[in-house]
Amino acid sequence: MLCRLGGRWLRPLPALQLRARDPALAPVPTSGAKRPTLSVWAVAPVCAVHANGWYEALAASSPVRVAEEVLLGVQATTGLPWWGSILLSTVALRGAVTLPLAAYQHYILAKVENLQPEIKAIARHLNQEVVVRANQLGWSERVARLTYLKNMKRIISELYVRDNCHPFKATVLVWIQLPMWIFMSFALRNLSTGAAHSEAGFSVQEQLATGGILWFPDLTAPDSTWILPISVGVINLLIVEISALQNIGISRLQTYATYFVRAMSVLMIPVAATVPSSIVLYWLCSSFMGLSQNLLLRSPGFRQLCRIPSTKSDSETPYKDIFAAFNTKFISRK
């Protein structure tokens, strides 16, 4: 009997030859002897590969190793305790990477907002033309609607190209910030558990065990007081609510997205209570920097410095407006 392997037809070896070559295939005695079974240690690795393969692969990936080297380099250069090195690294990365990207995001969104009056005027004119043509050519309502939508989509795309402000460019911040957050979190996880891919992995774990401050002296252990996890959740909720206060006339999809982010901010609290304090400290500092950047990018002076175009929705007193809206929504509401 022939079998096919890799595009070639092969004749299998006799069973006796297979058993001779591989002791694992030797005949098992059936009279008075028990059939051997696989030990637990032989089966466990197979299960672990399927369950945790992607997690461990990410933890050992090159970007995570780079993040580890960044953290180790900052700590070695500055000589700060580990809590200070984590804060400094976070502030430096957020200031050097995400702040310029956030300013670029506001720049694109401002140009898109300034295009809206022109788009509305074109839409009205195009709608009138389609109605006239539909009456002349006897188009059905469906054909007229599809013609309008097709031409409107083409015109909007041309306007985005003309002003170089396609809305997708505003998402660059997310595609950079989220992976950076994940890689830094995994790097701190590796350093805190001794799984770092460096010769100093175990000494770093020992340093982190005494590198905390105040109520969390051990950065390798979770915060039993829940102060850090709750602080992370509160700051994330503040970011969501401040953004929601500025959004007027948002779509149903945006409303659902806001509820989803609120739920994730709350769910982050119990998650943060189960991971090493070094990771939660990074999350807290990153969220605080995100809140600060959001407030800074509402400043008229800073927007002018970044050459962000003025829009109709801009305010000369943004912080006063935010406080008033927050007070009306959450404090003065009866």
PDB file of N, CA, C and O in Angstrom, residues 1 7 51 99 108 154 166 180 196 205 209 233 246 272:
ATOM      1  N   MET A   1       0.858  -1.195   0.000  1.00  0.00           N
ATOM      2  CA  MET A   1       0.000   0.000   0.000  1.00  0.00           C
ATOM      3  C   MET A   1       0.896   1.248   0.000  1.00  0.00           C
ATOM      4  O   MET A   1       1.850   1.345   0.770  1.00  0.00           O
ATOM      5  N   GLY A   7       4.134  15.338  -1.918  1.00  0.00           N
ATOM      6  CA  GLY A   7       4.093  15.247  -3.370  1.00  0.00           C
ATOM      7  C   GLY A   7       4.757  13.990  -3.911  1.00  0.00           C
ATOM      8  O   GLY A   7       4.839  13.797  -5.125  1.00  0.00           O
ATOM      9  N   ALA A  51      -2.635  27.089  25.124  1.00  0.00           N
ATOM     10  CA  ALA A  51      -3.325  28.071  25.959  1.00  0.00           C
ATOM     11  C   ALA A  51      -2.561  29.380  26.061  1.00  0.00           C
ATOM     12  O   ALA A  51      -3.146  30.461  26.012  1.00  0.00           O
ATOM     13  N   LEU A  99       2.440  63.007  22.267  1.00  0.00           N
ATOM     14  CA  LEU A  99       2.015  64.410  22.217  1.00  0.00           C
ATOM     15  C   LEU A  99       2.069  64.973  20.798  1.00  0.00           C
ATOM     16  O   LEU A  99       1.095  65.595  20.345  1.00  0.00           O
ATOM     17  N   ILE A 108      -5.653  67.412  11.923  1.00  0.00           N
ATOM     18  CA  ILE A 108      -6.473  66.776  10.887  1.00  0.00           C
ATOM     19  C   ILE A 108      -7.956  66.977  11.175  1.00  0.00           C
ATOM     20  O   ILE A 108      -8.741  67.339  10.273  1.00  0.00           O
ATOM     21  N   ARG A 154     -17.552  60.490  -3.883  1.00  0.00           N
ATOM     22  CA  ARG A 154     -16.420  60.868  -4.729  1.00  0.00           C
ATOM     23  C   ARG A 154     -15.987  62.303  -4.459  1.00  0.00           C
ATOM     24  O   ARG A 154     -14.792  62.596  -4.347  1.00  0.00           O
ATOM     25  N   HIS A 166      -7.492  63.453   5.191  1.00  0.00           N
ATOM     26  CA  HIS A 166      -8.361  62.283   5.295  1.00  0.00           C
ATOM     27  C   HIS A 166      -8.509  61.888   6.765  1.00  0.00           C
ATOM     28  O   HIS A 166      -7.511  61.809   7.498  1.00  0.00           O
ATOM     29  N   MET A 180       2.462  50.649  21.917  1.00  0.00           N
ATOM     30  CA  MET A 180       3.481  51.093  22.859  1.00  0.00           C
ATOM     31  C   MET A 180       3.054  50.789  24.290  1.00  0.00           C
ATOM     32  O   MET A 180       3.856  50.335  25.120  1.00  0.00           O
ATOM     33  N   ALA A 196      12.608  38.591  32.341  1.00  0.00           N
ATOM     34  CA  ALA A 196      13.235  39.488  31.368  1.00  0.00           C
ATOM     35  C   ALA A 196      14.362  38.777  30.645  1.00  0.00           C
ATOM     36  O   ALA A 196      15.097  37.983  31.234  1.00  0.00           O
ATOM     37  N   GLN A 205      14.559  42.124  39.225  1.00  0.00           N
ATOM     38  CA  GLN A 205      13.381  41.740  39.998  1.00  0.00           C
ATOM     39  C   GLN A 205      13.591  42.059  41.469  1.00  0.00           C
ATOM     40  O   GLN A 205      12.680  42.549  42.151  1.00  0.00           O
ATOM     41  N   ALA A 209      11.554  44.772  43.790  1.00  0.00           N
ATOM     42  CA  ALA A 209      10.906  44.366  45.041  1.00  0.00           C
ATOM     43  C   ALA A 209      11.116  45.389  46.147  1.00  0.00           C
ATOM     44  O   ALA A 209      10.342  45.435  47.116  1.00  0.00           O
ATOM     45  N   GLY A 233      -8.601  53.838  37.174  1.00  0.00           N
ATOM     46  CA  GLY A 233      -9.976  53.867  36.672  1.00  0.00           C
ATOM     47  C   GLY A 233     -10.579  55.262  36.695  1.00  0.00           C
ATOM     48  O   GLY A 233     -11.263  55.662  35.740  1.00  0.00           O
ATOM     49  N   GLN A 246     -17.514  67.522  25.310  1.00  0.00           N
ATOM     50  CA  GLN A 246     -17.246  68.386  24.161  1.00  0.00           C
ATOM     51  C   GLN A 246     -17.950  67.921  22.893  1.00  0.00           C
ATOM     52  O   GLN A 246     -17.995  68.642  21.913  1.00  0.00           O
ATOM     53  N   ALA A 272      -6.255  45.721  37.306  1.00  0.00           N
ATOM     54  CA  ALA A 272      -5.061  46.380  37.837  1.00  0.00           C
ATOM     55  C   ALA A 272      -4.736  45.923  39.252  1.00  0.00           C
ATOM     56  O   ALA A 272      -3.589  46.041  39.693  1.00  0.00           O
TER      57      ALA A 272
END
